[in-house]
XYZ file of C-alpha atoms in Angstrom:
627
model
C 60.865 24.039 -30.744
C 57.833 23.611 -32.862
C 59.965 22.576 -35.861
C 61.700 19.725 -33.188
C 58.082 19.036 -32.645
C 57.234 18.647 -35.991
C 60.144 16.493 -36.525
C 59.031 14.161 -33.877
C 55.599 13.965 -34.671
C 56.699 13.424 -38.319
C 58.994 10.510 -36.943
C 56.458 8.748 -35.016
C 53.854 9.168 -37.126
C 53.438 5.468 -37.785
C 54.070 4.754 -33.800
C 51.649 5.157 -30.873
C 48.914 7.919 -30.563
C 50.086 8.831 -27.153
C 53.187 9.967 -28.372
C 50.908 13.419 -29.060
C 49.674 13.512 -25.549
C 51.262 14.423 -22.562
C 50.895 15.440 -18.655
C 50.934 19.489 -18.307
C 51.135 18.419 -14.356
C 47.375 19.365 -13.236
C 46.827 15.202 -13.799
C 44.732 15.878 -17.204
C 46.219 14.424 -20.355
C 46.778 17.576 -23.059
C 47.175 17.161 -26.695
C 50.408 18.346 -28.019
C 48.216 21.156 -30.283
C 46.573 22.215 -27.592
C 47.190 26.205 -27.841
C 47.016 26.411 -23.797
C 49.908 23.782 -23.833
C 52.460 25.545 -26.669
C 51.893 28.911 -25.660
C 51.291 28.541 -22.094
C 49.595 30.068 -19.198
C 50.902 33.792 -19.021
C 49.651 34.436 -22.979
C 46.610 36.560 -23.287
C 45.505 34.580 -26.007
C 45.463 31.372 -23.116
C 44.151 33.408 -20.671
C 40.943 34.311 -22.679
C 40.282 30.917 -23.922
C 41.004 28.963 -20.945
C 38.702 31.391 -18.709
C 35.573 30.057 -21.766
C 37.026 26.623 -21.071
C 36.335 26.971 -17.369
C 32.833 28.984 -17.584
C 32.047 25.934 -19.675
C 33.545 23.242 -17.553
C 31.537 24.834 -14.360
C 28.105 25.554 -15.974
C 28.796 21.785 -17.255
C 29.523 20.085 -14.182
C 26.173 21.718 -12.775
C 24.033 20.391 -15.033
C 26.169 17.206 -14.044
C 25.679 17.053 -10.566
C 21.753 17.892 -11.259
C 20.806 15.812 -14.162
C 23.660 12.919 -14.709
C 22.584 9.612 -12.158
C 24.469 9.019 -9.104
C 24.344 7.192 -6.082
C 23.629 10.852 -4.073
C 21.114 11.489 -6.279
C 19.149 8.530 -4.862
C 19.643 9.449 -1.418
C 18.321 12.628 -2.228
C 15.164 11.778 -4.103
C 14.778 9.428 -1.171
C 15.404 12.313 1.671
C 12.950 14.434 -0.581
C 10.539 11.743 -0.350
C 10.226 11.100 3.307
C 10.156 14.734 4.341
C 7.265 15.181 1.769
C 5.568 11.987 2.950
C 5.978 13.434 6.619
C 4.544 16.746 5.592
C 1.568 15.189 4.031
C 0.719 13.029 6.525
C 0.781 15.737 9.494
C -1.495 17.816 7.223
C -3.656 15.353 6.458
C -3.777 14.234 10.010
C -4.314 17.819 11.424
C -7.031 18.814 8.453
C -8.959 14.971 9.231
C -8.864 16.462 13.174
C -10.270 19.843 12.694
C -13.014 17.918 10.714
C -13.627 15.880 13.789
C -13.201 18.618 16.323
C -16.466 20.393 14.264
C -18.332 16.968 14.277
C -18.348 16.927 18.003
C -19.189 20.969 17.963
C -21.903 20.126 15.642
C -23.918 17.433 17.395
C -23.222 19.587 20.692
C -25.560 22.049 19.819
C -28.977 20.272 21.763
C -29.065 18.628 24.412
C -31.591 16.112 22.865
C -30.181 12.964 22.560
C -32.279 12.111 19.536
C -31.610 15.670 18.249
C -27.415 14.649 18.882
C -28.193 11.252 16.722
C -29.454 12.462 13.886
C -26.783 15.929 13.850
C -24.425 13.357 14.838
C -25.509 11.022 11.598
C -26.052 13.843 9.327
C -22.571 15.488 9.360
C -21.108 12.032 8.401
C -23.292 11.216 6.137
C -22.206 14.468 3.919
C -18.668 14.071 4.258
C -18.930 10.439 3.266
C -20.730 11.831 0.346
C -18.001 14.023 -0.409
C -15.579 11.303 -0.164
C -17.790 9.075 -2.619
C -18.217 11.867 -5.048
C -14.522 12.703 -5.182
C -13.490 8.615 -5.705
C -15.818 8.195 -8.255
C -15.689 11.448 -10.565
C -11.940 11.781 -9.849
C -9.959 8.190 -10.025
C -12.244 4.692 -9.095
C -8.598 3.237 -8.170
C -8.578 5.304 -5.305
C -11.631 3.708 -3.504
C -10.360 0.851 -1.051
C -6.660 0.112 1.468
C -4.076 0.113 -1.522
C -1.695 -2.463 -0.151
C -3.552 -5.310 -2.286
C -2.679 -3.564 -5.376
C 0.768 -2.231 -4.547
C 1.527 -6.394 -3.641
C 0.988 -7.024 -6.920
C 2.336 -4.100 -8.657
C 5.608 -4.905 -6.834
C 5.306 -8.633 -7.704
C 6.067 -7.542 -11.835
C 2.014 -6.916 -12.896
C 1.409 -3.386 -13.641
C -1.885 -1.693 -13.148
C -2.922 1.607 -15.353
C -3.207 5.090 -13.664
C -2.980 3.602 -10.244
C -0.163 5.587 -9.374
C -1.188 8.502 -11.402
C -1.918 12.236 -9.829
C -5.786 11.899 -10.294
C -5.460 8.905 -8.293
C -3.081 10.537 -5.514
C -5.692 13.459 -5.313
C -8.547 11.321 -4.804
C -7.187 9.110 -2.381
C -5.646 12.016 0.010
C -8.709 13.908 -0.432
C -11.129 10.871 0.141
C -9.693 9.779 2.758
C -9.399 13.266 4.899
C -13.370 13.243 4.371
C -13.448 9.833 5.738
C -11.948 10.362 8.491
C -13.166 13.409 9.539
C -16.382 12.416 9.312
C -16.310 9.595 11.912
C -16.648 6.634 10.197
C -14.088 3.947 11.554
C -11.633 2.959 8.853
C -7.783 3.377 9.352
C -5.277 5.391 7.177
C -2.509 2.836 6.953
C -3.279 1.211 3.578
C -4.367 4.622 2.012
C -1.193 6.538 3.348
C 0.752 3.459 1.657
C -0.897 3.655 -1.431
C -0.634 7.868 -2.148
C 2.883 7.899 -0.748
C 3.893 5.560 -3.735
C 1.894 7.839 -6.179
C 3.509 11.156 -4.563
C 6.806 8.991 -5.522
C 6.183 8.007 -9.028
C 5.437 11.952 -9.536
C 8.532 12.809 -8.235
C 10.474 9.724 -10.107
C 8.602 11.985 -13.635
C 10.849 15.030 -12.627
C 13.774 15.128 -14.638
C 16.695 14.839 -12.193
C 14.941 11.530 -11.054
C 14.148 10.399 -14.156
C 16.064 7.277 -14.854
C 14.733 6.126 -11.029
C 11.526 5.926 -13.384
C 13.076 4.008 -16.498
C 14.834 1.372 -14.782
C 12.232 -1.647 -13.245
C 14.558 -2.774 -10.709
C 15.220 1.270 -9.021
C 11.364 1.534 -9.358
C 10.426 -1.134 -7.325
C 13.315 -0.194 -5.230
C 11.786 2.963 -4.532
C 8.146 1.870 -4.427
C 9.186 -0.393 -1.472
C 10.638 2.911 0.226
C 7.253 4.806 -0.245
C 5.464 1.909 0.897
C 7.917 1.961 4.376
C 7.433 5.688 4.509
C 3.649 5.793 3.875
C 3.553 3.054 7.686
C 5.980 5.591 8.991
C 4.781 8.673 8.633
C 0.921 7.429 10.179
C 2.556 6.049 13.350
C 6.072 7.686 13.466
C 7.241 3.975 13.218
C 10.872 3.682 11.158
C 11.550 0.410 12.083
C 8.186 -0.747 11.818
C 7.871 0.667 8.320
C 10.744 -1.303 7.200
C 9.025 -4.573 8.417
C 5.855 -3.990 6.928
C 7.210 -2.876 3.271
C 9.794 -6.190 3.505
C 6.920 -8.480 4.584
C 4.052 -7.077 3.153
C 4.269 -5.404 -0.450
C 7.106 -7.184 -1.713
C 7.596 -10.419 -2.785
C 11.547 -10.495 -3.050
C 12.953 -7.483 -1.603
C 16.292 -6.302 -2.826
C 19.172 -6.055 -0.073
C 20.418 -2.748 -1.386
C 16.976 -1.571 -0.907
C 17.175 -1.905 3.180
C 18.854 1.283 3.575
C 16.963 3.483 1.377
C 14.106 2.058 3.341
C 15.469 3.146 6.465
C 16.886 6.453 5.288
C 13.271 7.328 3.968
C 11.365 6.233 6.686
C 13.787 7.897 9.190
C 13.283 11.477 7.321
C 9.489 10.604 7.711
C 8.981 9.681 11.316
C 11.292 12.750 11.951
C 9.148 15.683 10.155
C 6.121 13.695 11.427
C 7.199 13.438 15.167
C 8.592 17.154 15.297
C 5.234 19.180 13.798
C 3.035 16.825 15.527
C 4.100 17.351 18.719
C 3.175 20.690 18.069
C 0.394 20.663 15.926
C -1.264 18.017 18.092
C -0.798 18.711 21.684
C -4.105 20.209 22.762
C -6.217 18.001 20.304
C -7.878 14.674 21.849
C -8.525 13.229 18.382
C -4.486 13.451 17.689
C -1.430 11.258 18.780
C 2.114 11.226 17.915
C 2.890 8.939 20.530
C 0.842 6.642 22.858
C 3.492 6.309 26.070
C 3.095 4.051 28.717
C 4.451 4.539 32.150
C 4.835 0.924 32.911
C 7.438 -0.816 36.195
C 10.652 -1.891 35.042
C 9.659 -4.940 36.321
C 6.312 -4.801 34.225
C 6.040 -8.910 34.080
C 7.015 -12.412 35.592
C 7.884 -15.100 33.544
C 4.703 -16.788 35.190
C 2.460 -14.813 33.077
C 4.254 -16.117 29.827
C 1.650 -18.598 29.203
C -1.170 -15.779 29.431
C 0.549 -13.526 26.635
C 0.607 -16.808 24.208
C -3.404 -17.280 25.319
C -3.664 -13.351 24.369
C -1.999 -14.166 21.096
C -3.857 -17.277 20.470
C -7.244 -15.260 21.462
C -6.133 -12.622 19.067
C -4.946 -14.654 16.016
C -8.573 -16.015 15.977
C -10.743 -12.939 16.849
C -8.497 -11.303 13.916
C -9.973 -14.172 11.220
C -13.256 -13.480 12.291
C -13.000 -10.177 11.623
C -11.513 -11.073 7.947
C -14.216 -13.568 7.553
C -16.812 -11.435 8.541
C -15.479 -9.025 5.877
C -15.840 -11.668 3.710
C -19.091 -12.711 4.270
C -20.400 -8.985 4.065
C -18.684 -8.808 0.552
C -20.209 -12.276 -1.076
C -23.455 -10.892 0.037
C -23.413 -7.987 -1.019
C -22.849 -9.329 -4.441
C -25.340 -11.639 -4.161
C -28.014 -9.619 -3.363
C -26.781 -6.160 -4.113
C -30.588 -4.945 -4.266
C -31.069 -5.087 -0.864
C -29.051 -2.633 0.567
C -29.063 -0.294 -3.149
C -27.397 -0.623 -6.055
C -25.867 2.854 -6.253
C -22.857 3.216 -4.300
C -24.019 6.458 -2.192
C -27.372 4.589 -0.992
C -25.261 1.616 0.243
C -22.358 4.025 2.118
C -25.140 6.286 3.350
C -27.138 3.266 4.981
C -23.508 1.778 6.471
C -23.016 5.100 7.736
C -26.697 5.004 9.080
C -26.579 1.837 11.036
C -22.802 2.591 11.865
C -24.064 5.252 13.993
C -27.205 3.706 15.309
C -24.594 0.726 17.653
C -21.867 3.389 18.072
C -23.745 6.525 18.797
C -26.509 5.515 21.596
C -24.344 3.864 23.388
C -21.641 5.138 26.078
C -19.123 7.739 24.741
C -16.222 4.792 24.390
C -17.751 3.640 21.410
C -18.397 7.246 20.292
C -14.918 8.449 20.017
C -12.869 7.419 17.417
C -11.149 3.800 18.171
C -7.340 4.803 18.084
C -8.203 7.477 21.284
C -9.651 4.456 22.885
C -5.600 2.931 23.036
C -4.786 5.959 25.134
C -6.908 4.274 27.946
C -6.286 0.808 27.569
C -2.567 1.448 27.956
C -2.737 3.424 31.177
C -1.409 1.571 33.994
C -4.404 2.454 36.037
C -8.545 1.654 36.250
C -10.305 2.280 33.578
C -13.598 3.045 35.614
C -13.285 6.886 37.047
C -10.409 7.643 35.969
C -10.004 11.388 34.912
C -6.958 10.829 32.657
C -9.266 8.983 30.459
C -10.767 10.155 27.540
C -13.900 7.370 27.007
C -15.538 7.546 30.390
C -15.377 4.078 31.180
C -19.004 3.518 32.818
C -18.884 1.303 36.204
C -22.105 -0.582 35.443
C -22.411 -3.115 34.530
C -19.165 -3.916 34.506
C -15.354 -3.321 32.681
C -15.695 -6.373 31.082
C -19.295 -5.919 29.227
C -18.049 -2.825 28.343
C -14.775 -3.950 26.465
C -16.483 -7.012 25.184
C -19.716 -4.578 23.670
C -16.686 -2.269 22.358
C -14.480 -5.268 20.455
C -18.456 -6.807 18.885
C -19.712 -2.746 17.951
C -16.392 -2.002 16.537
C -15.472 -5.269 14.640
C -19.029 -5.204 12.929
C -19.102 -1.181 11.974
C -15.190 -1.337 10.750
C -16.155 -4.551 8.803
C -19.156 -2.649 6.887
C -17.014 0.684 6.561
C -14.363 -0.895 4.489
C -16.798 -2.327 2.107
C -17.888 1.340 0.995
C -16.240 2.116 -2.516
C -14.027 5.104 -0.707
C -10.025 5.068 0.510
C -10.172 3.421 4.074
C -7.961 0.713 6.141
C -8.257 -0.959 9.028
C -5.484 -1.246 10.977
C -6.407 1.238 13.682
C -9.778 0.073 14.246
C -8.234 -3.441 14.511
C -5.475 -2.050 17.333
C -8.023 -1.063 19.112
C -9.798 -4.205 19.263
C -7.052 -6.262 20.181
C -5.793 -4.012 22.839
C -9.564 -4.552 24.342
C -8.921 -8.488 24.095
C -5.304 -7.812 26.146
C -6.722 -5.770 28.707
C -9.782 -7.958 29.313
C -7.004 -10.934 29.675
C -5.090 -8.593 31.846
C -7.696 -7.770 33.878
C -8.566 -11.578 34.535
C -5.236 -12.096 35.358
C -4.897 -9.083 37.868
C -8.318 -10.398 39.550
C -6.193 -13.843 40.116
C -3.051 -12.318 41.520
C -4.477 -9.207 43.058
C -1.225 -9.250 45.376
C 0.981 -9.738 41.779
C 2.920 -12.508 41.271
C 6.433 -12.554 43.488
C 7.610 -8.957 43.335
C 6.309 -8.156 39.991
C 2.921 -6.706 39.539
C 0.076 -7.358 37.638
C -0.288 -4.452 34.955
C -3.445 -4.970 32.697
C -1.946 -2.167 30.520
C 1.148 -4.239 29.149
C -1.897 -7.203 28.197
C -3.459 -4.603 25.993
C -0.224 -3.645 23.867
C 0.274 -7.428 23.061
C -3.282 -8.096 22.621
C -3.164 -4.971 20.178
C -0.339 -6.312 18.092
C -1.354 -9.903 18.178
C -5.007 -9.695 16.993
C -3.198 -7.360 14.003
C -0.783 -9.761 12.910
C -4.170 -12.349 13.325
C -5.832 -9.810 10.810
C -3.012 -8.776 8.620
C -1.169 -12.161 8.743
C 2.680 -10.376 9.765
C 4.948 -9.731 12.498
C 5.202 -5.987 11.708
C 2.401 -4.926 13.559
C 4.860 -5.920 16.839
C 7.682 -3.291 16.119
C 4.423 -0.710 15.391
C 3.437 -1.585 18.620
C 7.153 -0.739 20.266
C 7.926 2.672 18.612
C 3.899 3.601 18.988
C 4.247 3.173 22.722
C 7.932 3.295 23.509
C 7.525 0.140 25.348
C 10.018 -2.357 24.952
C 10.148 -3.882 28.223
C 7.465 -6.262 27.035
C 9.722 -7.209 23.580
C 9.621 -10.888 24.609
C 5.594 -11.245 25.350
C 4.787 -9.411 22.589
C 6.843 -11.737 20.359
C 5.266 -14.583 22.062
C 1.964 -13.799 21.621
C 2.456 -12.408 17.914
C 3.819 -15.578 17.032
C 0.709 -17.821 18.536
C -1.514 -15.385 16.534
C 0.590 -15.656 13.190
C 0.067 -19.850 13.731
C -3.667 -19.983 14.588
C -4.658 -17.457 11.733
C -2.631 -19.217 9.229
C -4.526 -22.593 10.421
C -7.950 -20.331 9.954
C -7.973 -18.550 6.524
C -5.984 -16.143 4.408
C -5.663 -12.371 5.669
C -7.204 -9.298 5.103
C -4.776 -7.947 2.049
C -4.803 -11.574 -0.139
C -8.855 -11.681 1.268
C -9.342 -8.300 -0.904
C -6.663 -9.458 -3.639
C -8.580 -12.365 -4.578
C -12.231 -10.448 -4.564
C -10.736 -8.117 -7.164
C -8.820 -10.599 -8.995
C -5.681 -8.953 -8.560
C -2.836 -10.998 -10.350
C 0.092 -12.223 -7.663
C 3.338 -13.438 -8.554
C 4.272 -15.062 -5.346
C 6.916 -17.003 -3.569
C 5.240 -21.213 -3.915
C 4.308 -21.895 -0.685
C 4.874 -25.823 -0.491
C 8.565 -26.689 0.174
C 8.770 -29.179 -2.853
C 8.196 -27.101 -5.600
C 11.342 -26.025 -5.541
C 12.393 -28.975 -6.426
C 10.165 -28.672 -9.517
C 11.808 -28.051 -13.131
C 9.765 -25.988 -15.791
C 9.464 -29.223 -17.744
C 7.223 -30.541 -14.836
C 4.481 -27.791 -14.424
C 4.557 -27.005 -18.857
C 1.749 -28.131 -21.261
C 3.879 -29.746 -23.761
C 1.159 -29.318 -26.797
C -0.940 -26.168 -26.600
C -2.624 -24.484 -29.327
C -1.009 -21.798 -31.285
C -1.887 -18.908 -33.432
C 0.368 -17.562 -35.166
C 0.770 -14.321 -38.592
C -0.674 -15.439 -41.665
C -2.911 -18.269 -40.057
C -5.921 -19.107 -42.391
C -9.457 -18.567 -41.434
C -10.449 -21.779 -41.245
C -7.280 -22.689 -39.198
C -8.100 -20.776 -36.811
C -11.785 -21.757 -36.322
C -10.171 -25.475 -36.371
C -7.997 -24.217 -33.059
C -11.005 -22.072 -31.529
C -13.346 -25.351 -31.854
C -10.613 -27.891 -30.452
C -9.752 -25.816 -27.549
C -13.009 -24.542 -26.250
C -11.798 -24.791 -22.693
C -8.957 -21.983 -23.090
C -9.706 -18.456 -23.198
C -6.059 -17.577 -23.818
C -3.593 -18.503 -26.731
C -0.015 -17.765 -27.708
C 0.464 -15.861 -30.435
C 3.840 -17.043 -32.338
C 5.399 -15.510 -35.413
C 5.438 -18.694 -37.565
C 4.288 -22.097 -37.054
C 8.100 -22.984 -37.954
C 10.147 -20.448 -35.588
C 8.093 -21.040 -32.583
C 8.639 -17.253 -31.578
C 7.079 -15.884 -29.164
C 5.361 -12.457 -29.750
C 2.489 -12.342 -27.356
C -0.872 -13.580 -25.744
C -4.571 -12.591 -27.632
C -8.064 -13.624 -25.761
C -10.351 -16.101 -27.269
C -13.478 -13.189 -27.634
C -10.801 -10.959 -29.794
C -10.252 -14.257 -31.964
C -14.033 -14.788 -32.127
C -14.460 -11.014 -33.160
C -11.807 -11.498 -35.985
C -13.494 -14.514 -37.345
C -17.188 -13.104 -37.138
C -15.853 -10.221 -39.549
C -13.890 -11.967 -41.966
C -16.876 -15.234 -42.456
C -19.288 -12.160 -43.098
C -16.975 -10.183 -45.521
C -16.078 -13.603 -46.780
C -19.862 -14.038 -47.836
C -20.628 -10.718 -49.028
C -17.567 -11.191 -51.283
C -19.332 -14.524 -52.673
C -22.726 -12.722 -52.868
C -21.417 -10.142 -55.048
C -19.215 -12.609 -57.464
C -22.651 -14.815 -57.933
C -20.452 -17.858 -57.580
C -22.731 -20.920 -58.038
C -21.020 -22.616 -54.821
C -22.090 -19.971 -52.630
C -24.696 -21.840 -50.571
C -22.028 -24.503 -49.879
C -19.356 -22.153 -48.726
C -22.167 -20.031 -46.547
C -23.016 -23.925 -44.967
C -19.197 -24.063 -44.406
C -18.676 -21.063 -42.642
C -21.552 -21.699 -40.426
C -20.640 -24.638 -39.487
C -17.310 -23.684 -38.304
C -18.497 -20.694 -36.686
């Protein structure tokens, strides 16, 4: 046989390589020298090696399965992601409510309501210490919402360490001492913002790795941390989705839709399932805010008061960004007023903050997402024992709501300003479910009777108001599909559309919202989508400066002063590898071209100095001049 082999390989040795390959049967390809295939199975020798060849081949597709990319390894890394998101976010929710729970235990010690005020003002102030000390010693990037920054991190612009684990420990950290402490600031933005940073640690991790080296996966799975980071806060899946597709990214990827549901699916599960647990004796904690409305819970009649609800809400939600605005151009106008250092300015915010909330009646006490609980019962708000504010009968439900939406807009306003992790998405739910229920209430005076066979429920008024004067504030439908999975209402789908479309119109007539507000204070590059409908039309001939100055290797000194003098109005220039090739190499500021030229004019006349050319005072003119 093996000399018939030999013969044949011999034969067609100038032929086809396959001719020394062939099937054994197990639907591998052997080589024809293979010792397993001449001797065969039953040989000791075959047995022995072919036992090492399968040790081998399982130990190697192992380290396959765990290290070599695959489509499961992305649904893994993106299973892993939303349970630990979901984890996080219940711990941080219970730790920020035992912090709470001790604030009201604290100030409950006297009976003096002075003695309550300061207690009251003194445990938040150190916490809010705590929280400053932590953002500034431990990552600066931490301090503020997050979604600004991730919008333009996802639009292509990258931003140093703000992803990094520093960062991630400040802002979970920082923002459990904010909240615990009282002040009113939300934990959306924040929970978006570490949930991307707890993903770019696990991206680092070797199986996950190439998750991290490819852009396009990256943002891919930054847009999933973003969905899981709304998900995880309000147990919202759907909702998450909306807000990562609308809000962080510019262009989101279609391939990217079901890792965003997958991840925020695993969230909202761990989150609903401990919480419901964790959370069921605590007043401070929700996993859920259910309403019990009638399945007839509106007429088509009262379509026109839902848009007015929207309408009402789109505008109170740019005067809230406006008066964040305002309070921010101040400040930096006359930052001596209120302290230059950071903690003097957070500990008098946190001062005042208490001094409108504090005196007051225990509604604008508690914090403002336990206020929703009571705006979306389907019942009185004055004497009712199932609430949780007290709801005082004079003067009146709607003083009361109105003081609430004025004390609460102004105090969230100034919390957000302080340089620690806060949002204010809650603070601004509350609001607008104040602004729906005051409607509703207006409405239910009217039609006391209802209206036909439906009645009138002032509790479905405050879950549209809610959404709408969000989507006023935050400029997106999201906050609508929040609203749904946060209450389990859907019978008021259609209303709630309504009126978070007439808020989306009105704000966009008003101003820009809360997220590009911040962006443009901190002068956060954006690569958007243009807004005007014919510059798409536009060709890059149109909108490119056909002669711009250059600089480019091997460019004299006094050709570049030339280019720095002509050009005093740009502060940028392209650097190019030769005048000649026109290639493009990079970008280098004017004050690094000014620093270049200020050391070579004064080595230039040391040089001369030293040579005791006769010249010298004519070349020193020179380089003056040009300077």
């Amino acid at each position: 046989n093996n000399n018939n082999n030999n013969t044949k390989n011999n034969n067609n040795s100038s032929g086809s390589n396959l001719d020394n390959y062939a099937y054994k049967g197990d639907g591998a390809v052997h080589n024809l020298d293979d010792t397993e295939f001449l001797l065969g199975s039953s040989s000791p020798v075959t047995n022995s090696y072919s036992k090492g060849v399968k040790s081998k081949s399982i130990i190697q597709k192992i380290k396959n399965a765990i290290y070599e990319p695959s489509r499961m390894h992305t649904v893994v890394f993106i299973v892993v992601l939303g349970i630990l998101g979901g984890l996080l976010m219940v711990a941080f929710e219970y730790t920020a409510t035992q912090i709470a729970l001790y604030h009201r235990k604290f100030y409950s010690v006297t009976n003096n309501p002075v003695g309550q005020f300061f207690l009251y003002w003194i445990y938040q102030a150190v916490f809010v210490t705590f929280a400053l000390f932590i953002t500034k010693n431990l990552s600066p990037l931490a301090a503020g919402s997050g979604i600004p920054e991730m919008k333009s991190l996802l639009s292509g612009v990258e931003i140093p360490n703000y992803l990094s684990p520093k960062t991630f420990v400040a802002k979970v950290l920082g923002l459990v001492c904010g909240i615990g402490s009282g002040v009113l600031i939300g934990r959306d933005g924040p929970a978006v913002h570490f949930t991307s940073a707890l993903a770019t640690m696990l991206m680092k991790l070797r199986p996950f790795a190439y998750l991290h080296t490819t852009q396009a996966l990256r943002y891919q799975v930054l847009s999933v941390a973003c969905a899981i980071g709304v998900s995880a806060t309000y147990g919202a899946p759907i909702g998450g989705v909306l807000f990562s597709l609308e809000v962080t990214a510019t262009y989101f990827f279609k391939s990217g839709f079901t890792k965003c549901i997958i991840g925020s699916l695993s969230a909202a599960i761990v989150m609903k399932t401990l919480s419901t647990y964790i959370g069921k004796s605590d007043e401070y904690y929700f996993s859920i805010l259910y309403t019990n409305f009638d399945a007839l819970s509106y007429n088509p009649i009262e379509l026109p008061f839902f848009a007015l609800v929207g309408v009402i809400g789109g505008i109170l939600g740019q005067v809230f960004v406006r008066m964040f605005e305002s309070i921010v151009l101040w400040r930096r106008a006359h930052p001596k007023y209120l302290g230059r250092s950071v903690y003097t300015y957070s500990l008098i915010v946190s001062f005042f903050s208490c001094l409108l909330s504090f005196p007051l009646w225990k509604f604008t006490r508690i914090p403002a997402i336990s206020v929703l609980h009571d705006l979306y019962l389907n019942q009185p708000l004055e004497g009712n024992p199932d609430s949780y504010a007290q709801w005082d009968p004079y003067p009146g439900i709607y003083f009361n709501l109105v003081i609430f939406i004025i004390v609460k807009m102004i105090v969230c306003a100034f919390s957000i300003t302080c340089p620690m992790p806060s949002g204010m998405y809650s603070p601004v739910l509350a609001c607008g479910a104040c602004v729906g229920r005051i409607v509703g209430e207006i409405v239910l005076s009217l039609f006391p009777d209802g209206i036909g066979n439906t009645r009138i429920i002032p509790g479905g008024y405050a879950v549209v108001g809610a959404a709408a004067m969000s989507t006023g504030a935050m400029g997106t439908i999201s906050p609508a599909l929040v609203s749904f999975e946060l209450t389990g209402e859907m019978r008021h789908l259609v209303p709630t559309l309504l009126a978070v479309l007439c808020a989306l119109f009105t704000s966009s007539m008003i101003g820009l919202p809360i997220f590009d507000t911040i962006r443009k204070f901190r002068a956060l590059p954006y690569i958007g989508a243009p807004k005007n409908p014919s510059s798409y039309a536009l060709i890059a001939s149109q909108i490119m400066e056909e002669k711009i100055p250059k600089v480019y290797n091997f460019m004299t000194t006094v050709e570049l002063a030339k280019v720095l003098e002509e050009n005093m109005d740009k502060e940028v220039f392209p650097l190019i590898e030769t005048s000649d090739s026109q290639i493009f190499i990079g970008s280098i500021h004017r004050k690094a071209l000014d620093y270049i030229l200020r050391r070579q004019f004064v080595s230039y006349i040391v040089n001369l100095r030293q040579k005791g050319r006769n010249d010298q005072g004519q070349e020193i003119l020179k380089c003056n001049k040009l300077g």
